[in-house]
Amino acid sequence: MQPEFDRYAKDYAEFSRDPLRDSFAPGSRFFLARKIMLLREFFKRRAEATESASWLDVGCGQGDLLRHGKRYFGRAAGCDVSGGMLRSCEELDVRLMESPCEVPFEAGSFDLVTAVCVFHHVARTDREVLFADISRVLRRNGIFCIIEHNPFNPVTRLIVRTCPIDVEARLLRAETSRNLSVSVGMKILATEYFLYFPEWLYTKLASVEARLSSVPLGGQYAVFAQKVL
Ligand SMILES: C[S@@+](CC[C@H](N)C(=O)[O-])C[C@H]1O[C@@H](n2cnc3c(N)ncnc32)[C@H](O)[C@@H]1O
């Protein structure tokens, strides 16, 4: 069966455009910057350098997050089930996933794995198997960060409801992401809610957003889990 995102790959930016999303922040630069900021701050709090860390972005799509963040990491790689999406990643270290549940890298290869807005496109029956394979490619004590749309945020729900690439999306609550992490033997380290303020306000209210990070209402959330086994 053809991967869903092969249908959207050619005009992905156009399919993702939404007036409400654009009024929050035009284009994708702010959304990418906030995610890289979250990852770097998480590592900084643990007194760990990202510069020596190897990072894999599962469901990397057209590679935007990798392009934005790779300069902060020792190694940055990606994989996706959609060959159409990966066609835009020529200069990046990316691999095609032959199966939606198999990460095409060696066991124990990465210090950090991210999956950003991927799991709401993964069939419920495949989710735990993919979590387990993500855990397989992590080194012991490696970190998995899943970032997802927050179903408790009404603006997020509205954008998802009208976005053509999300017609088959099934949003995951942070609790579901935490439960899936625990079910494959990972330990939950943190849950952070973000994207409370549009870009123009965030520049003034970054410290308020940081204080709201435990309130489950931000536009998206990040769950950080650690492979302990
Ligand atoms: C909404 S896009 C997000 C792309 C990228 N992570 C980003 O934030 O821009 C969802 C991506 O997840 C990919 N995807 C869907 N199911 C997947 C799976 N089982 N394994 C890996 N990637 C998957 C799609 O092909 C698509 O590229």
PDB file of C-alpha atoms and ligand atoms in Angstrom:
ATOM      1  CA  MET A   1       0.000   0.000   0.000  1.00  0.00           C
ATOM      2  CA  GLN A   2       1.275   3.497  -0.863  1.00  0.00           C
ATOM      3  CA  PRO A   3       2.308   5.482   2.256  1.00  0.00           C
ATOM      4  CA  GLU A   4      -0.259   8.196   3.018  1.00  0.00           C
ATOM      5  CA  PHE A   5       2.252  11.069   2.804  1.00  0.00           C
ATOM      6  CA  ASP A   6       3.408  10.171  -0.726  1.00  0.00           C
ATOM      7  CA  ARG A   7       0.113  11.827  -1.766  1.00  0.00           C
ATOM      8  CA  TYR A   8       1.002  15.118  -0.040  1.00  0.00           C
ATOM      9  CA  ALA A   9       4.763  15.239  -0.620  1.00  0.00           C
ATOM     10  CA  LYS A  10       4.796  17.325  -3.811  1.00  0.00           C
ATOM     11  CA  ASP A  11       2.765  20.194  -2.331  1.00  0.00           C
ATOM     12  CA  TYR A  12       3.374  19.529   1.376  1.00  0.00           C
ATOM     13  CA  ALA A  13       3.887  23.189   2.356  1.00  0.00           C
ATOM     14  CA  GLU A  14       0.681  24.136   0.558  1.00  0.00           C
ATOM     15  CA  PHE A  15      -1.319  21.299   2.188  1.00  0.00           C
ATOM     16  CA  SER A  16       0.000  22.332   5.628  1.00  0.00           C
ATOM     17  CA  ARG A  17      -0.951  25.995   5.227  1.00  0.00           C
ATOM     18  CA  ASP A  18      -3.769  27.220   7.445  1.00  0.00           C
ATOM     19  CA  PRO A  19      -4.845  30.835   8.119  1.00  0.00           C
ATOM     20  CA  LEU A  20      -5.168  30.216  11.864  1.00  0.00           C
ATOM     21  CA  ARG A  21      -1.748  28.526  12.033  1.00  0.00           C
ATOM     22  CA  ASP A  22      -0.239  31.341   9.942  1.00  0.00           C
ATOM     23  CA  SER A  23      -1.685  33.965  12.302  1.00  0.00           C
ATOM     24  CA  PHE A  24       0.028  32.120  15.187  1.00  0.00           C
ATOM     25  CA  ALA A  25       3.352  32.082  13.315  1.00  0.00           C
ATOM     26  CA  PRO A  26       3.869  32.406   9.566  1.00  0.00           C
ATOM     27  CA  GLY A  27       5.569  29.437   7.853  1.00  0.00           C
ATOM     28  CA  SER A  28       7.306  26.796   9.930  1.00  0.00           C
ATOM     29  CA  ARG A  29      10.437  28.591  11.238  1.00  0.00           C
ATOM     30  CA  PHE A  30       9.004  29.437  14.700  1.00  0.00           C
ATOM     31  CA  PHE A  31       7.536  25.951  15.224  1.00  0.00           C
ATOM     32  CA  LEU A  32      10.882  24.322  14.321  1.00  0.00           C
ATOM     33  CA  ALA A  33      12.857  26.761  16.471  1.00  0.00           C
ATOM     34  CA  ARG A  34      10.677  26.067  19.540  1.00  0.00           C
ATOM     35  CA  LYS A  35      11.172  22.306  19.179  1.00  0.00           C
ATOM     36  CA  ILE A  36      14.947  22.568  18.889  1.00  0.00           C
ATOM     37  CA  MET A  37      14.921  24.967  21.864  1.00  0.00           C
ATOM     38  CA  LEU A  38      12.978  22.405  23.961  1.00  0.00           C
ATOM     39  CA  LEU A  39      15.437  19.632  23.087  1.00  0.00           C
ATOM     40  CA  ARG A  40      18.517  21.746  23.811  1.00  0.00           C
ATOM     41  CA  GLU A  41      17.104  23.060  27.098  1.00  0.00           C
ATOM     42  CA  PHE A  42      16.260  19.504  28.173  1.00  0.00           C
ATOM     43  CA  PHE A  43      19.867  18.391  27.566  1.00  0.00           C
ATOM     44  CA  LYS A  44      21.218  21.536  29.247  1.00  0.00           C
ATOM     45  CA  ARG A  45      19.160  20.867  32.399  1.00  0.00           C
ATOM     46  CA  ARG A  46      20.756  17.410  32.542  1.00  0.00           C
ATOM     47  CA  ALA A  47      24.197  18.977  32.038  1.00  0.00           C
ATOM     48  CA  GLU A  48      24.647  16.916  28.863  1.00  0.00           C
ATOM     49  CA  ALA A  49      26.054  18.323  25.634  1.00  0.00           C
ATOM     50  CA  THR A  50      24.051  17.763  22.457  1.00  0.00           C
ATOM     51  CA  GLU A  51      27.185  18.418  20.384  1.00  0.00           C
ATOM     52  CA  SER A  52      28.511  14.928  21.054  1.00  0.00           C
ATOM     53  CA  ALA A  53      25.081  13.251  20.865  1.00  0.00           C
ATOM     54  CA  SER A  54      23.706  11.210  17.962  1.00  0.00           C
ATOM     55  CA  TRP A  55      20.122  12.091  17.034  1.00  0.00           C
ATOM     56  CA  LEU A  56      17.568  10.211  14.948  1.00  0.00           C
ATOM     57  CA  ASP A  57      14.325  11.871  13.835  1.00  0.00           C
ATOM     58  CA  VAL A  58      11.747   9.140  13.119  1.00  0.00           C
ATOM     59  CA  GLY A  59       9.086  10.303  10.651  1.00  0.00           C
ATOM     60  CA  CYS A  60      11.376  13.150   9.592  1.00  0.00           C
ATOM     61  CA  GLY A  61       9.165  13.979   6.599  1.00  0.00           C
ATOM     62  CA  GLN A  62      10.935  16.501   4.365  1.00  0.00           C
ATOM     63  CA  GLY A  63      13.756  16.906   6.914  1.00  0.00           C
ATOM     64  CA  ASP A  64      12.924  20.417   8.132  1.00  0.00           C
ATOM     65  CA  LEU A  65      13.654  19.717  11.820  1.00  0.00           C
ATOM     66  CA  LEU A  66      16.910  17.930  10.959  1.00  0.00           C
ATOM     67  CA  ARG A  67      18.036  20.847   8.796  1.00  0.00           C
ATOM     68  CA  HIS A  68      17.166  23.302  11.560  1.00  0.00           C
ATOM     69  CA  GLY A  69      18.805  21.340  14.388  1.00  0.00           C
ATOM     70  CA  LYS A  70      21.655  19.311  12.948  1.00  0.00           C
ATOM     71  CA  ARG A  71      24.331  21.892  13.730  1.00  0.00           C
ATOM     72  CA  TYR A  72      23.733  21.309  17.456  1.00  0.00           C
ATOM     73  CA  PHE A  73      24.310  17.528  17.309  1.00  0.00           C
ATOM     74  CA  GLY A  74      27.263  15.259  16.621  1.00  0.00           C
ATOM     75  CA  ARG A  75      25.206  13.180  14.197  1.00  0.00           C
ATOM     76  CA  ALA A  76      21.718  13.837  12.824  1.00  0.00           C
ATOM     77  CA  ALA A  77      19.842  11.180  10.872  1.00  0.00           C
ATOM     78  CA  GLY A  78      16.243  10.581   9.857  1.00  0.00           C
ATOM     79  CA  CYS A  79      13.840   7.969   8.529  1.00  0.00           C
ATOM     80  CA  ASP A  80      10.306   7.941   7.207  1.00  0.00           C
ATOM     81  CA  VAL A  81       7.853   5.523   5.586  1.00  0.00           C
ATOM     82  CA  SER A  82       7.205   7.978   2.751  1.00  0.00           C
ATOM     83  CA  GLY A  83       9.764   7.927  -0.071  1.00  0.00           C
ATOM     84  CA  GLY A  84       7.961  10.940  -1.528  1.00  0.00           C
ATOM     85  CA  MET A  85       8.660  13.009   1.604  1.00  0.00           C
ATOM     86  CA  LEU A  86      12.294  11.789   1.771  1.00  0.00           C
ATOM     87  CA  ARG A  87      12.895  12.979  -1.798  1.00  0.00           C
ATOM     88  CA  SER A  88      13.363  16.494  -0.318  1.00  0.00           C
ATOM     89  CA  CYS A  89      16.117  15.228   2.025  1.00  0.00           C
ATOM     90  CA  GLU A  90      18.891  14.611  -0.509  1.00  0.00           C
ATOM     91  CA  GLU A  91      21.635  16.333   1.512  1.00  0.00           C
ATOM     92  CA  LEU A  92      20.617  14.608   4.781  1.00  0.00           C
ATOM     93  CA  ASP A  93      21.497  11.197   6.290  1.00  0.00           C
ATOM     94  CA  VAL A  94      18.059   9.582   5.865  1.00  0.00           C
ATOM     95  CA  ARG A  95      16.721   6.078   5.273  1.00  0.00           C
ATOM     96  CA  LEU A  96      13.396   4.785   3.984  1.00  0.00           C
ATOM     97  CA  MET A  97      11.389   2.612   6.399  1.00  0.00           C
ATOM     98  CA  GLU A  98      10.236  -0.543   4.604  1.00  0.00           C
ATOM     99  CA  SER A  99       7.690  -1.176   7.359  1.00  0.00           C
ATOM    100  CA  PRO A 100       5.764   1.317   9.568  1.00  0.00           C
ATOM    101  CA  CYS A 101       7.078  -0.439  12.676  1.00  0.00           C
ATOM    102  CA  GLU A 102      10.739  -1.023  11.786  1.00  0.00           C
ATOM    103  CA  VAL A 103      13.369   1.660  12.271  1.00  0.00           C
ATOM    104  CA  PRO A 104      16.105   0.996   9.687  1.00  0.00           C
ATOM    105  CA  PHE A 105      19.117   1.514  11.969  1.00  0.00           C
ATOM    106  CA  GLU A 106      21.263  -0.742  14.139  1.00  0.00           C
ATOM    107  CA  ALA A 107      20.314  -1.448  17.761  1.00  0.00           C
ATOM    108  CA  GLY A 108      21.819   0.960  20.291  1.00  0.00           C
ATOM    109  CA  SER A 109      22.889   3.594  17.723  1.00  0.00           C
ATOM    110  CA  PHE A 110      21.402   6.830  19.100  1.00  0.00           C
ATOM    111  CA  ASP A 111      21.495   9.023  22.213  1.00  0.00           C
ATOM    112  CA  LEU A 112      18.293  10.796  21.211  1.00  0.00           C
ATOM    113  CA  VAL A 113      15.326   9.760  19.081  1.00  0.00           C
ATOM    114  CA  THR A 114      12.550  12.213  18.256  1.00  0.00           C
ATOM    115  CA  ALA A 115       9.165  11.614  16.618  1.00  0.00           C
ATOM    116  CA  VAL A 116       7.432  14.897  15.862  1.00  0.00           C
ATOM    117  CA  CYS A 117       3.763  14.874  14.877  1.00  0.00           C
ATOM    118  CA  VAL A 118       4.192  11.326  13.578  1.00  0.00           C
ATOM    119  CA  PHE A 119       2.245   9.081  15.949  1.00  0.00           C
ATOM    120  CA  HIS A 120      -1.147  10.633  15.226  1.00  0.00           C
ATOM    121  CA  HIS A 121      -0.619   9.237  11.712  1.00  0.00           C
ATOM    122  CA  VAL A 122       0.391   5.766  12.940  1.00  0.00           C
ATOM    123  CA  ALA A 123      -2.336   3.105  13.202  1.00  0.00           C
ATOM    124  CA  ARG A 124      -3.237   2.434  16.837  1.00  0.00           C
ATOM    125  CA  THR A 125      -2.301  -1.239  16.380  1.00  0.00           C
ATOM    126  CA  ASP A 126       1.225  -0.274  15.196  1.00  0.00           C
ATOM    127  CA  ARG A 127       2.032   2.322  17.863  1.00  0.00           C
ATOM    128  CA  GLU A 128       3.420   0.091  20.610  1.00  0.00           C
ATOM    129  CA  VAL A 129       5.482  -1.938  18.102  1.00  0.00           C
ATOM    130  CA  LEU A 130       7.039   1.256  16.728  1.00  0.00           C
ATOM    131  CA  PHE A 131       7.751   2.531  20.275  1.00  0.00           C
ATOM    132  CA  ALA A 132       9.530  -0.794  20.963  1.00  0.00           C
ATOM    133  CA  ASP A 133      11.652  -0.454  17.828  1.00  0.00           C
ATOM    134  CA  ILE A 134      12.522   3.135  18.718  1.00  0.00           C
ATOM    135  CA  SER A 135      13.681   1.829  22.094  1.00  0.00           C
ATOM    136  CA  ARG A 136      15.784  -0.802  20.287  1.00  0.00           C
ATOM    137  CA  VAL A 137      17.804   1.820  18.351  1.00  0.00           C
ATOM    138  CA  LEU A 138      18.431   3.913  21.494  1.00  0.00           C
ATOM    139  CA  ARG A 139      21.595   3.420  23.518  1.00  0.00           C
ATOM    140  CA  ARG A 140      21.131   2.485  27.192  1.00  0.00           C
ATOM    141  CA  ASN A 141      20.032   5.691  29.013  1.00  0.00           C
ATOM    142  CA  GLY A 142      19.206   7.256  25.633  1.00  0.00           C
ATOM    143  CA  ILE A 143      16.281   9.666  25.393  1.00  0.00           C
ATOM    144  CA  PHE A 144      13.096   9.395  23.350  1.00  0.00           C
ATOM    145  CA  CYS A 145      11.186  12.638  22.840  1.00  0.00           C
ATOM    146  CA  ILE A 146       7.716  12.372  21.333  1.00  0.00           C
ATOM    147  CA  ILE A 147       6.126  15.688  20.333  1.00  0.00           C
ATOM    148  CA  GLU A 148       2.441  15.699  19.515  1.00  0.00           C
ATOM    149  CA  HIS A 149      -0.520  18.007  19.027  1.00  0.00           C
ATOM    150  CA  ASN A 150      -2.338  18.481  22.331  1.00  0.00           C
ATOM    151  CA  PRO A 151      -5.968  17.307  21.945  1.00  0.00           C
ATOM    152  CA  PHE A 152      -6.945  19.468  24.959  1.00  0.00           C
ATOM    153  CA  ASN A 153      -6.055  22.691  23.135  1.00  0.00           C
ATOM    154  CA  PRO A 154      -9.145  23.961  21.228  1.00  0.00           C
ATOM    155  CA  VAL A 155      -7.115  25.891  18.608  1.00  0.00           C
ATOM    156  CA  THR A 156      -5.011  22.813  17.864  1.00  0.00           C
ATOM    157  CA  ARG A 157      -8.157  20.736  17.454  1.00  0.00           C
ATOM    158  CA  LEU A 158      -9.645  23.294  15.076  1.00  0.00           C
ATOM    159  CA  ILE A 159      -6.502  23.409  12.906  1.00  0.00           C
ATOM    160  CA  VAL A 160      -6.277  19.593  12.811  1.00  0.00           C
ATOM    161  CA  ARG A 161      -9.983  19.305  11.916  1.00  0.00           C
ATOM    162  CA  THR A 162      -9.583  21.500   8.831  1.00  0.00           C
ATOM    163  CA  CYS A 163      -6.102  20.452   7.658  1.00  0.00           C
ATOM    164  CA  PRO A 164      -6.223  18.110   4.617  1.00  0.00           C
ATOM    165  CA  ILE A 165      -3.119  16.141   5.718  1.00  0.00           C
ATOM    166  CA  ASP A 166      -4.833  15.359   9.032  1.00  0.00           C
ATOM    167  CA  VAL A 167      -8.019  13.758   7.698  1.00  0.00           C
ATOM    168  CA  GLU A 168      -6.928  10.391   9.075  1.00  0.00           C
ATOM    169  CA  ALA A 169      -5.166  11.799  12.167  1.00  0.00           C
ATOM    170  CA  ARG A 170      -5.977  10.341  15.581  1.00  0.00           C
ATOM    171  CA  LEU A 171      -4.511  12.615  18.264  1.00  0.00           C
ATOM    172  CA  LEU A 172      -2.762  11.149  21.307  1.00  0.00           C
ATOM    173  CA  ARG A 173      -3.094  12.599  24.778  1.00  0.00           C
ATOM    174  CA  ALA A 174       0.173  13.053  26.676  1.00  0.00           C
ATOM    175  CA  GLU A 175      -0.967  10.275  28.994  1.00  0.00           C
ATOM    176  CA  THR A 176      -1.198   7.890  26.020  1.00  0.00           C
ATOM    177  CA  SER A 177       2.350   8.819  24.922  1.00  0.00           C
ATOM    178  CA  ARG A 178       3.588   8.256  28.470  1.00  0.00           C
ATOM    179  CA  ASN A 179       1.792   4.904  28.730  1.00  0.00           C
ATOM    180  CA  LEU A 180       3.264   3.731  25.411  1.00  0.00           C
ATOM    181  CA  SER A 181       6.759   4.715  26.586  1.00  0.00           C
ATOM    182  CA  VAL A 182       6.309   2.827  29.858  1.00  0.00           C
ATOM    183  CA  SER A 183       4.853  -0.208  28.058  1.00  0.00           C
ATOM    184  CA  VAL A 184       8.176  -0.708  26.214  1.00  0.00           C
ATOM    185  CA  GLY A 185      10.239  -0.332  29.380  1.00  0.00           C
ATOM    186  CA  MET A 186      11.108   3.364  29.259  1.00  0.00           C
ATOM    187  CA  LYS A 187      11.075   5.686  32.258  1.00  0.00           C
ATOM    188  CA  ILE A 188       9.229   9.016  31.995  1.00  0.00           C
ATOM    189  CA  LEU A 189      11.499  11.981  32.723  1.00  0.00           C
ATOM    190  CA  ALA A 190       9.293  14.950  31.838  1.00  0.00           C
ATOM    191  CA  THR A 191       6.185  16.205  30.055  1.00  0.00           C
ATOM    192  CA  GLU A 192       6.280  19.766  28.743  1.00  0.00           C
ATOM    193  CA  TYR A 193       3.425  21.718  27.156  1.00  0.00           C
ATOM    194  CA  PHE A 194       4.376  24.552  24.814  1.00  0.00           C
ATOM    195  CA  LEU A 195       3.045  26.787  22.003  1.00  0.00           C
ATOM    196  CA  TYR A 196       0.834  28.849  24.280  1.00  0.00           C
ATOM    197  CA  PHE A 197       1.602  32.175  22.607  1.00  0.00           C
ATOM    198  CA  PRO A 198       1.887  33.223  18.971  1.00  0.00           C
ATOM    199  CA  GLU A 199       5.358  34.150  17.777  1.00  0.00           C
ATOM    200  CA  TRP A 200       4.971  37.911  18.258  1.00  0.00           C
ATOM    201  CA  LEU A 201       3.872  37.447  21.892  1.00  0.00           C
ATOM    202  CA  TYR A 202       6.309  34.635  22.661  1.00  0.00           C
ATOM    203  CA  THR A 203       9.237  37.006  22.206  1.00  0.00           C
ATOM    204  CA  LYS A 204       7.832  38.985  25.175  1.00  0.00           C
ATOM    205  CA  LEU A 205       6.351  36.114  27.203  1.00  0.00           C
ATOM    206  CA  ALA A 206       8.885  33.289  26.912  1.00  0.00           C
ATOM    207  CA  SER A 207       9.318  33.151  30.696  1.00  0.00           C
ATOM    208  CA  VAL A 208       5.519  32.881  31.196  1.00  0.00           C
ATOM    209  CA  GLU A 209       5.360  30.011  28.676  1.00  0.00           C
ATOM    210  CA  ALA A 210       8.155  28.258  30.598  1.00  0.00           C
ATOM    211  CA  ARG A 211       6.111  28.563  33.796  1.00  0.00           C
ATOM    212  CA  LEU A 212       3.068  27.111  32.021  1.00  0.00           C
ATOM    213  CA  SER A 213       4.952  24.057  30.759  1.00  0.00           C
ATOM    214  CA  SER A 214       3.271  21.719  33.255  1.00  0.00           C
ATOM    215  CA  VAL A 215      -0.250  23.022  32.533  1.00  0.00           C
ATOM    216  CA  PRO A 216      -1.811  20.620  30.005  1.00  0.00           C
ATOM    217  CA  LEU A 217      -3.205  23.272  27.649  1.00  0.00           C
ATOM    218  CA  GLY A 218      -0.386  24.292  25.273  1.00  0.00           C
ATOM    219  CA  GLY A 219      -0.819  23.730  21.540  1.00  0.00           C
ATOM    220  CA  GLN A 220       1.637  20.816  21.594  1.00  0.00           C
ATOM    221  CA  TYR A 221       3.418  18.715  24.197  1.00  0.00           C
ATOM    222  CA  ALA A 222       6.721  16.882  24.474  1.00  0.00           C
ATOM    223  CA  VAL A 223       7.132  13.714  26.519  1.00  0.00           C
ATOM    224  CA  PHE A 224      10.741  12.835  27.361  1.00  0.00           C
ATOM    225  CA  ALA A 225      11.383   9.186  28.222  1.00  0.00           C
ATOM    226  CA  GLN A 226      14.574   7.289  28.945  1.00  0.00           C
ATOM    227  CA  LYS A 227      15.606   3.796  27.913  1.00  0.00           C
ATOM    228  CA  VAL A 228      16.614   2.253  31.190  1.00  0.00           C
ATOM    229  CA  LEU A 229      16.943  -1.442  30.328  1.00  0.00           C
TER     230      LEU A 229
HETATM  231  C1  LIG B   1       2.834  15.510   9.708  1.00  0.00           C
HETATM  232  S1  LIG B   1       4.253  14.784   9.025  1.00  0.00           S
HETATM  233  C2  LIG B   1       5.499  15.355  10.140  1.00  0.00           C
HETATM  234  C3  LIG B   1       6.860  15.366   9.511  1.00  0.00           C
HETATM  235  C4  LIG B   1       7.966  15.904  10.435  1.00  0.00           C
HETATM  236  N1  LIG B   1       8.155  15.089  11.601  1.00  0.00           N
HETATM  237  C5  LIG B   1       7.626  17.327  10.838  1.00  0.00           C
HETATM  238  O1  LIG B   1       7.332  17.565  12.000  1.00  0.00           O
HETATM  239  O2  LIG B   1       7.653  18.181   9.952  1.00  0.00           O
HETATM  240  C6  LIG B   1       4.091  13.097   9.495  1.00  0.00           C
HETATM  241  C7  LIG B   1       5.213  12.215   8.938  1.00  0.00           C
HETATM  242  O3  LIG B   1       5.153  10.958   9.597  1.00  0.00           O
HETATM  243  C8  LIG B   1       5.432   9.966   8.637  1.00  0.00           C
HETATM  244  N2  LIG B   1       4.948   8.680   9.136  1.00  0.00           N
HETATM  245  C9  LIG B   1       3.682   8.216   9.209  1.00  0.00           C
HETATM  246  N3  LIG B   1       3.660   6.973   9.739  1.00  0.00           N
HETATM  247  C10 LIG B   1       4.953   6.669  10.027  1.00  0.00           C
HETATM  248  C11 LIG B   1       5.600   5.534  10.607  1.00  0.00           C
HETATM  249  N4  LIG B   1       4.914   4.455  11.002  1.00  0.00           N
HETATM  250  N5  LIG B   1       6.924   5.567  10.758  1.00  0.00           N
HETATM  251  C12 LIG B   1       7.637   6.656  10.379  1.00  0.00           C
HETATM  252  N6  LIG B   1       7.095   7.750   9.811  1.00  0.00           N
HETATM  253  C13 LIG B   1       5.770   7.748   9.639  1.00  0.00           C
HETATM  254  C14 LIG B   1       4.747  10.458   7.389  1.00  0.00           C
HETATM  255  O4  LIG B   1       5.210   9.806   6.230  1.00  0.00           O
HETATM  256  C15 LIG B   1       5.092  11.939   7.445  1.00  0.00           C
HETATM  257  O5  LIG B   1       6.289  12.229   6.791  1.00  0.00           O
END
